Short mmCIF file of C-alpha atoms in Angstrom, two decimals:
data_model
loop_
_atom_site.label_atom_id
_atom_site.label_comp_id
_atom_site.label_asym_id
_atom_site.label_seq_id
_atom_site.Cartn_x
_atom_site.Cartn_y
_atom_site.Cartn_z
CA MET A 1 0.00 0.00 0.00
CA SER A 2 1.41 3.40 -0.96
CA THR A 3 2.19 6.07 1.61
CA PRO A 4 -0.60 8.44 0.43
CA GLU A 5 -3.06 5.56 0.59
CA ARG A 6 -2.00 4.70 4.13
CA GLY A 7 -2.58 8.35 5.02
CA ARG A 8 -6.21 8.01 4.11
CA ARG A 9 -8.21 6.59 6.98
CA GLN A 10 -11.82 5.75 6.40
CA LYS A 11 -14.15 7.89 8.45
CA GLN A 12 -16.91 5.57 9.63
CA ARG A 13 -20.30 7.01 10.53
CA LYS A 14 -23.03 4.79 11.97
CA VAL A 15 -26.50 5.42 10.54
CA LEU A 16 -29.66 3.79 11.91
CA LEU A 17 -32.60 3.33 9.54
CA MET A 18 -35.69 2.58 11.63
CA GLY A 19 -39.49 2.59 11.49
CA ARG A 20 -42.43 0.22 11.27
CA SER A 21 -42.16 -2.86 9.03
CA GLY A 22 -43.40 -1.94 5.56
CA ALA A 23 -42.75 1.77 6.00
CA GLY A 24 -40.40 1.74 2.99
CA LYS A 25 -36.97 1.78 4.65
CA SER A 26 -35.34 -0.92 2.52
CA SER A 27 -36.96 0.46 -0.64
CA MET A 28 -35.40 3.87 -0.21
CA ARG A 29 -32.05 2.36 0.77
CA SER A 30 -32.08 0.22 -2.39
CA ILE A 31 -32.96 3.17 -4.63
CA ILE A 32 -30.30 5.45 -3.17
CA PHE A 33 -27.42 3.00 -2.72
CA SER A 34 -28.16 -0.05 -4.90
CA ASN A 35 -29.39 1.67 -8.08
CA TYR A 36 -32.90 0.25 -7.94
CA VAL A 37 -35.72 2.10 -9.66
CA ALA A 38 -39.03 2.64 -7.88
CA LYS A 39 -40.96 0.01 -9.83
CA ASP A 40 -38.41 -2.68 -8.91
CA VAL A 41 -38.59 -2.36 -5.12
CA ARG A 42 -41.84 -4.34 -4.95
CA ARG A 43 -39.81 -7.53 -5.10
CA LEU A 44 -37.91 -6.68 -1.90
CA GLY A 45 -38.86 -8.77 1.12
CA ALA A 46 -39.24 -7.66 4.72
CA THR A 47 -36.01 -6.98 6.61
CA ILE A 48 -35.23 -9.61 9.23
CA ASP A 49 -33.59 -8.17 12.36
CA VAL A 50 -30.75 -5.87 11.17
CA GLU A 51 -29.19 -5.73 7.71
CA HIS A 52 -25.74 -4.14 7.84
CA SER A 53 -24.33 -2.28 4.83
CA ASN A 54 -20.90 -0.66 4.64
CA ILE A 55 -21.22 1.93 1.93
CA ARG A 56 -18.25 3.94 0.68
CA PHE A 57 -19.18 7.51 -0.16
CA MET A 58 -16.94 10.26 -1.58
CA GLY A 59 -13.88 8.09 -1.33
CA ASN A 60 -13.17 7.48 2.33
CA LEU A 61 -16.46 8.21 4.08
CA GLN A 62 -17.74 4.81 5.19
CA LEU A 63 -21.45 4.75 5.99
CA ASN A 64 -22.13 1.92 8.43
CA LEU A 65 -25.84 1.66 7.63
CA TRP A 66 -28.05 -0.44 9.92
CA ASP A 67 -31.40 -1.19 8.28
CA CYS A 68 -33.45 -2.32 11.27
CA GLY A 69 -36.49 -4.54 10.76
CA GLY A 70 -39.64 -2.91 12.09
CA GLN A 71 -41.60 -5.92 13.34
CA ASP A 72 -42.69 -5.52 16.97
CA SER A 73 -40.48 -8.37 18.25
CA PHE A 74 -37.38 -6.84 16.66
CA VAL A 75 -38.16 -3.34 17.94
CA GLU A 76 -38.60 -4.70 21.45
CA SER A 77 -35.22 -6.41 21.19
CA TYR A 78 -33.50 -3.22 19.95
CA LEU A 79 -34.92 -1.23 22.85
CA ASN A 80 -34.16 -3.82 25.53
CA ASN A 81 -31.78 -6.73 24.89
CA GLN A 82 -29.64 -4.91 22.27
CA ARG A 83 -30.11 -1.34 23.52
CA SER A 84 -26.45 -0.42 24.02
CA HIS A 85 -25.28 -2.36 20.95
CA VAL A 86 -27.77 -0.72 18.59
CA PHE A 87 -27.82 2.85 19.90
CA SER A 88 -24.16 3.47 20.80
CA SER A 89 -21.91 5.62 18.58
CA VAL A 90 -24.76 6.65 16.26
CA ALA A 91 -24.15 9.67 14.00
CA VAL A 92 -27.60 9.75 12.42
CA LEU A 93 -31.00 8.20 13.09
CA ILE A 94 -33.33 8.11 10.08
CA PHE A 95 -36.81 7.25 11.34
CA VAL A 96 -39.38 6.53 8.62
CA PHE A 97 -43.09 7.16 9.24
CA ASP A 98 -45.52 5.44 6.85
CA ILE A 99 -48.14 8.10 6.16
CA SER A 100 -50.62 5.31 5.32
CA SER A 101 -50.04 3.49 8.63
CA ARG A 102 -53.16 2.16 10.34
CA GLU A 103 -51.50 2.60 13.73
CA PRO A 104 -50.03 6.12 13.76
CA ALA A 105 -50.30 6.38 17.56
CA SER A 106 -48.25 3.19 17.98
CA ASP A 107 -45.67 4.54 15.51
CA ILE A 108 -45.22 7.68 17.63
CA VAL A 109 -44.85 5.58 20.79
CA ASN A 110 -42.07 3.56 19.10
CA PHE A 111 -40.47 6.78 17.88
CA SER A 112 -40.38 8.22 21.40
CA ALA A 113 -38.93 5.00 22.83
CA THR A 114 -36.28 5.03 20.09
CA LEU A 115 -35.41 8.65 20.85
CA ARG A 116 -35.07 7.81 24.53
CA ALA A 117 -32.59 5.02 23.80
CA LEU A 118 -30.71 7.17 21.31
CA HIS A 119 -30.38 10.08 23.72
CA GLU A 120 -29.12 7.71 26.40
CA HIS A 121 -26.30 6.27 24.26
CA SER A 122 -25.71 8.87 21.48
CA PRO A 123 -27.00 12.26 22.74
CA ASN A 124 -25.16 14.25 20.05
CA SER A 125 -26.62 12.34 17.10
CA ARG A 126 -28.78 13.93 14.40
CA VAL A 127 -32.39 12.83 13.85
CA PHE A 128 -34.03 12.81 10.40
CA ALA A 129 -37.76 12.04 10.51
CA LEU A 130 -39.11 11.08 7.08
CA THR A 131 -42.85 11.17 6.48
CA HIS A 132 -42.89 8.62 3.69
CA LYS A 133 -45.26 7.49 0.90
CA MET A 134 -46.55 11.03 0.37
CA ASP A 135 -47.64 10.05 -3.14
CA LEU A 136 -50.64 8.36 -1.47
CA ILE A 137 -51.91 11.73 -0.18
CA PRO A 138 -53.90 14.12 -2.42
CA MET A 139 -51.82 17.15 -3.35
CA GLU A 140 -54.18 19.65 -1.71
CA GLN A 141 -53.88 17.87 1.66
CA ARG A 142 -50.11 17.46 1.79
CA SER A 143 -49.04 20.87 3.09
CA ASP A 144 -51.22 20.79 6.21
CA LEU A 145 -50.44 17.14 6.89
CA ILE A 146 -46.68 17.69 6.66
CA ALA A 147 -46.87 20.73 8.94
CA ASP A 148 -48.87 18.80 11.56
CA LYS A 149 -46.51 15.83 11.43
CA SER A 150 -43.43 18.01 11.71
CA ARG A 151 -44.81 19.77 14.79
CA GLU A 152 -45.65 16.43 16.40
CA VAL A 153 -42.22 14.96 15.66
CA LEU A 154 -40.38 18.05 16.88
CA GLN A 155 -42.28 18.09 20.17
CA HIS A 156 -41.46 14.44 20.87
CA CYS A 157 -37.79 15.08 20.09
CA LEU A 158 -37.71 18.04 22.47
CA ASP A 159 -39.48 16.00 25.14
CA GLU A 160 -36.76 13.34 24.89
CA GLY A 161 -33.89 15.81 25.35
CA PHE A 162 -32.88 16.70 21.78
CA THR A 163 -32.54 20.28 20.58
CA GLN A 164 -34.36 21.74 17.62
CA GLN A 165 -31.04 22.01 15.75
CA GLN A 166 -30.65 18.21 15.92
CA ILE A 167 -33.96 17.53 14.16
CA GLU A 168 -34.81 17.55 10.47
CA CYS A 169 -38.26 16.63 9.11
CA CYS A 170 -38.74 15.67 5.46
CA ALA A 171 -41.68 14.47 3.37
CA THR A 172 -40.66 11.74 0.89
CA SER A 173 -41.81 9.38 -1.83
CA ILE A 174 -39.90 6.88 -3.94
CA TRP A 175 -41.81 8.15 -6.97
CA ASP A 176 -40.32 11.65 -7.11
CA GLN A 177 -37.20 13.63 -6.27
CA SER A 178 -38.23 14.23 -2.64
CA LEU A 179 -36.38 11.05 -1.65
CA TYR A 180 -33.12 12.44 -3.07
CA ARG A 181 -33.71 15.74 -1.29
CA ALA A 182 -34.03 14.05 2.11
CA TRP A 183 -30.95 11.86 1.65
CA THR A 184 -28.96 14.85 0.38
CA GLU A 185 -29.65 16.52 3.74
CA VAL A 186 -28.39 13.39 5.50
CA ILE A 187 -25.23 13.22 3.41
CA TYR A 188 -24.46 16.92 3.81
CA TYR A 189 -24.48 16.46 7.57
CA LEU A 190 -22.21 13.40 7.38
CA VAL A 191 -19.56 14.80 5.02
CA PRO A 192 -16.91 16.24 7.37
CA ASN A 193 -15.33 18.73 4.98
CA ALA A 194 -18.45 20.26 3.42
CA ALA A 195 -17.46 23.84 4.36
CA THR A 196 -14.04 23.41 2.73
CA ILE A 197 -15.65 22.03 -0.41
CA GLU A 198 -18.03 24.99 -0.60
CA ASN A 199 -15.19 27.51 -0.24
CA MET A 200 -13.29 25.86 -3.09
CA LEU A 201 -16.40 25.72 -5.26
CA ARG A 202 -17.12 29.39 -4.58
CA LYS A 203 -13.67 30.37 -5.87
CA LEU A 204 -14.15 28.22 -8.97
CA ALA A 205 -17.61 29.67 -9.59
CA ASP A 206 -16.14 33.19 -9.49
CA LEU A 207 -13.40 32.15 -11.92
CA LEU A 208 -15.90 30.62 -14.37
CA ASP A 209 -18.48 33.39 -13.82
CA ALA A 210 -20.95 30.53 -13.35
CA ARG A 211 -24.50 30.96 -12.13
CA GLU A 212 -24.34 27.77 -10.12
CA LEU A 213 -22.06 24.83 -9.34
CA ILE A 214 -23.43 21.58 -7.92
CA LEU A 215 -21.22 18.75 -6.69
CA TYR A 216 -22.61 15.21 -7.07
CA GLU A 217 -21.30 11.93 -5.71
CA ARG A 218 -20.74 9.74 -8.76
CA THR A 219 -22.18 6.41 -7.61
CA THR A 220 -25.37 7.56 -5.88
CA CYS A 221 -25.88 10.78 -7.88
CA LEU A 222 -26.70 12.56 -4.60
CA ALA A 223 -25.90 16.25 -4.41
CA VAL A 224 -23.15 16.84 -1.85
CA THR A 225 -23.27 20.65 -1.86
CA HIS A 226 -23.69 23.61 -4.20
CA VAL A 227 -22.75 27.25 -4.73
CA THR A 228 -25.32 29.69 -6.14
CA ARG A 229 -24.36 33.15 -7.42
CA SER A 230 -26.12 36.41 -8.27
CA ALA A 231 -29.58 36.24 -9.85
CA GLU A 232 -29.64 32.43 -9.75
CA SER A 233 -30.54 32.70 -6.05
CA GLN A 234 -34.01 33.72 -7.24
CA ASN A 235 -34.50 30.45 -9.14
CA PRO A 236 -38.03 29.30 -8.19
CA TYR A 237 -37.22 25.59 -8.65
CA GLU A 238 -35.92 24.82 -5.17
CA ASP A 239 -35.79 21.09 -5.89
CA ARG A 240 -33.66 21.48 -9.04
CA PHE A 241 -30.62 19.73 -7.48
CA GLU A 242 -32.66 16.64 -6.63
CA ARG A 243 -34.34 16.70 -10.04
CA ILE A 244 -30.90 16.47 -11.60
CA SER A 245 -30.08 13.57 -9.24
CA SER A 246 -33.15 11.75 -10.53
CA ILE A 247 -32.24 12.51 -14.17
CA LEU A 248 -28.67 11.30 -13.65
CA LYS A 249 -29.87 8.07 -12.02
CA THR A 250 -32.30 7.46 -14.91
CA HIS A 251 -29.50 8.15 -17.39
CA LYS A 252 -27.26 5.57 -15.64
CA HIS A 253 -30.01 2.96 -16.01
CA SER A 254 -30.43 3.83 -19.68
CA MET A 255 -26.69 3.47 -20.30
CA ALA A 256 -26.64 0.18 -18.40
CA LYS A 257 -29.52 -1.15 -20.48
CA HIS A 258 -27.78 -0.37 -23.77
CA THR A 259 -24.25 -1.39 -22.77
CA GLY A 260 -24.92 -4.46 -20.64
CA MET A 261 -23.13 -2.88 -17.67
CA LEU A 262 -24.46 -2.73 -14.14
CA PRO A 263 -26.09 0.63 -13.29
CA SER A 264 -23.54 1.13 -10.51
CA GLU A 265 -20.73 0.87 -13.08
CA ALA A 266 -22.27 3.00 -15.81
CA ALA A 267 -20.71 6.44 -16.16
CA PHE A 268 -20.45 9.23 -18.73
CA ALA A 269 -17.64 11.55 -19.71
CA GLU A 270 -19.76 14.69 -20.03
CA LEU A 271 -23.36 15.78 -20.50
CA GLN A 272 -24.18 19.13 -22.12
CA VAL A 273 -27.34 21.22 -22.47
CA LYS A 274 -27.36 24.46 -24.50
CA THR A 275 -30.31 26.85 -24.85
CA GLY A 276 -30.76 30.52 -25.70
CA GLU A 277 -31.17 31.36 -21.99
CA PHE A 278 -28.47 29.26 -20.33
CA MET A 279 -25.83 26.60 -20.87
CA PHE A 280 -25.19 23.62 -18.63
CA PHE A 281 -22.73 20.75 -18.41
CA ILE A 282 -21.90 17.92 -16.01
CA THR A 283 -18.44 16.39 -16.02
CA ARG A 284 -16.10 14.44 -13.75
CA LEU A 285 -14.31 16.54 -11.14
CA THR A 286 -12.60 13.93 -8.93
CA GLU A 287 -12.50 10.15 -8.88
CA ASN A 288 -15.70 10.11 -6.80
CA THR A 289 -17.53 13.27 -7.84
CA ASN A 290 -19.20 14.96 -10.81
CA LEU A 291 -19.56 18.72 -11.16
CA ALA A 292 -22.60 20.42 -12.71
CA VAL A 293 -22.04 23.92 -14.08
CA SER A 294 -24.84 26.33 -15.01
CA MET A 295 -23.90 29.57 -16.79
CA SER A 296 -25.07 32.26 -19.18
CA SER A 297 -25.61 31.39 -22.82
CA ASP A 298 -22.18 32.33 -24.20
CA GLU A 299 -20.35 29.77 -26.34
CA ALA A 300 -16.87 31.18 -25.73
CA ALA A 301 -17.39 31.37 -21.95
CA PHE A 302 -18.87 27.85 -21.98
CA ASN A 303 -15.83 26.39 -23.74
CA ALA A 304 -13.47 28.26 -21.41
CA ALA A 305 -15.37 26.93 -18.39
CA ARG A 306 -14.99 23.34 -19.59
CA VAL A 307 -11.24 23.81 -19.97
CA ASN A 308 -10.91 25.49 -16.58
CA VAL A 309 -12.80 22.68 -14.83
CA GLN A 310 -10.35 20.20 -16.36
CA LEU A 311 -7.42 22.31 -15.12
CA ALA A 312 -8.98 22.54 -11.65
CA ARG A 313 -9.30 18.77 -11.19
CA GLN A 314 -5.91 18.41 -9.57
CA GLU A 315 -6.70 21.17 -7.07
CA PHE A 316 -9.95 19.41 -6.16
CA ALA A 317 -8.42 15.95 -5.73
CA HIS A 318 -8.45 16.55 -1.97
CA LEU A 319 -12.26 16.67 -1.98
CA ASP A 320 -12.27 12.90 -1.62
CA ILE A 321 -12.41 12.65 2.12
CA ILE A 322 -9.07 12.37 3.88
CA GLU A 323 -9.28 11.81 7.60
CA LYS A 324 -7.30 14.26 9.69
CA ARG A 325 -6.35 14.20 13.35
CA GLY A 326 -8.72 16.08 15.57
CA HIS A 327 -11.62 15.65 13.13
CA GLU A 328 -13.21 12.57 14.66
CA ALA A 329 -16.94 12.58 15.35
#
């Protein structure tokens, strides 16, 4: 093993994925990390006890993902017999609420018990509460329902000793980009050098005179972070980053279908979009990331930006997470 490689230590972050059986936990995990598409998750069976996945993200960030079966007997075991084992050293709890659940009161009771165990063993962890299967709710009812659920979740978190800053509530569905938006929030919290990445991207955006730069992890197509400049901050499409994630994932499946490769292995050199109002391209930045660049419709500036991104790759090689002393969770 080379000296630089020995210098890279994997940063492991434990993530619990919990909620009632059938809530959709394994489905979302398979879509995000195993390149499933929504229509294919129906063939997934129920999770038995805990399924462990070690997922490498952005090079050396190792997600130690625990997908915990939600049957009552398993939940009881997590909260009692395995309490310390399950809830120690947790960076993030993702608790999934099935909006179509026939026992919402029981789900909240389990959520509170889970929070109690988490606060006992990992009081500094972050909690992401996902109100899932929102596609089953009529559009005109969603806003009020999400607001009510968020208030309920927040109050239970506060009651169990967590602060408001530790809680994030998201509404999700496997059938639209909301799932990518929620998991992007999770990933942003877990990436230890996000602020450094943003500072570097801001300097590059100024150099390119770009409207927006978005950094994507290559395998999952999740947005890691972005930099938005000038008038682009008024863009009304707040979910545009997650829409691109969904488009990229669909494109990977299309390439896999026509090349015989696995979706996880499919990749592209560059994707370009040119219109009279803007120009846009996505290209590789580092071994583990792609960079999306949005800019004004100017052919000369567009070509210069492509060249400058290629020249900047060496400077951005350090984006792939390198563990440093004093930066442990």
